[in-house]
Coordinates of C-alpha atoms in Angstrom, one line a residue:
M1 CA 13.5 -7.2 4.7
F2 CA 9.7 -7.0 4.9
S3 CA 9.3 -4.8 1.8
G4 CA 8.3 -7.9 -0.4
Y5 CA 5.3 -8.5 1.9
I6 CA 3.8 -5.2 2.1
A7 CA 1.8 -5.4 -1.2
P8 CA 0.1 -8.9 -0.4
S9 CA -0.6 -8.1 3.2
L10 CA -2.3 -5.0 2.2
L11 CA -4.4 -6.5 -0.4
F12 CA -5.4 -9.1 2.3
I13 CA -6.4 -6.2 4.7
V14 CA -8.4 -4.5 1.8
L15 CA -10.2 -7.8 0.8
V16 CA -11.1 -8.5 4.5
C17 CA -12.5 -4.9 5.0
L18 CA -14.3 -4.9 1.7
L19 CA -16.0 -8.1 2.8
T20 CA -16.7 -7.1 6.3
L21 CA -18.2 -3.8 4.8
A22 CA -20.4 -5.8 2.6
V23 CA -21.8 -8.0 5.6
A24 CA -22.3 -4.6 7.6
L25 CA -24.3 -2.9 5.0
H26 CA -26.3 -6.0 4.2
R27 CA -27.3 -6.5 7.9
Q28 CA -27.1 -2.7 8.8
W29 CA -24.5 -3.0 11.6
L30 CA -23.3 0.6 12.0
W31 CA -20.4 -0.4 14.1
L32 CA -19.0 -3.1 11.6
T33 CA -19.5 -0.3 8.9
R34 CA -17.4 2.0 10.7
F35 CA -14.6 -0.5 11.7
S36 CA -14.5 -1.7 8.1
L37 CA -14.3 1.8 6.8
I38 CA -11.7 2.7 9.1
G39 CA -9.7 -0.3 8.1
L40 CA -9.9 0.9 4.3
L41 CA -8.7 4.2 5.3
I42 CA -5.6 2.9 7.0
A43 CA -4.7 0.4 4.2
A44 CA -5.1 3.5 1.7
A45 CA -2.9 5.5 4.0
L46 CA -0.2 2.8 4.1
V47 CA -0.4 2.4 0.4
A48 CA 0.4 6.0 0.0
K49 CA 3.1 6.1 2.6
Y50 CA 4.7 3.3 0.9
Q51 CA 4.4 4.6 -2.8
Y52 CA 5.9 8.0 -1.5
Q53 CA 8.9 6.4 0.0
D54 CA 9.5 4.2 -3.0
L55 CA 9.3 7.3 -5.2
Q56 CA 11.3 9.2 -2.9
S57 CA 14.3 6.7 -2.9
V58 CA 14.3 6.1 -6.7
G59 CA 14.2 10.1 -7.3
S60 CA 17.1 10.3 -4.8
C61 CA 19.1 7.6 -6.6
L62 CA 18.5 9.0 -10.0
H63 CA 19.7 12.7 -8.7
R64 CA 22.8 11.4 -7.7
L65 CA 23.5 9.8 -11.3
E66 CA 25.2 11.7 -14.0
N67 CA 23.3 10.0 -16.7
P68 CA 19.6 9.3 -15.1
R69 CA 18.5 7.4 -18.2
S70 CA 20.8 4.6 -17.4
I71 CA 19.5 2.0 -15.3
Q72 CA 22.5 -0.2 -14.8
H73 CA 23.7 1.8 -11.7
G74 CA 21.4 0.1 -9.4
C75 CA 18.6 2.5 -8.9
M76 CA 16.2 0.2 -10.6
R77 CA 16.1 -3.4 -11.1
V78 CA 14.6 -4.9 -14.3
D79 CA 14.0 -8.5 -13.9

């Protein structure tokens, strides 16, 4: 249900973390630098998790097909 909103929300989190990192480095605030780096690490972990889940679901769907080159069976949607 919310899978369409994962990428834009992660991009927003990364953008906010990068902006706060820039401000923190400019003003030399160590606590804000750590906070923004932790946010970037969490966003990177979420991207890796969702990419792995996507790859795993496509791989399991293709594994069930007799002819894995055919896209018409519902594994992938080409718009």
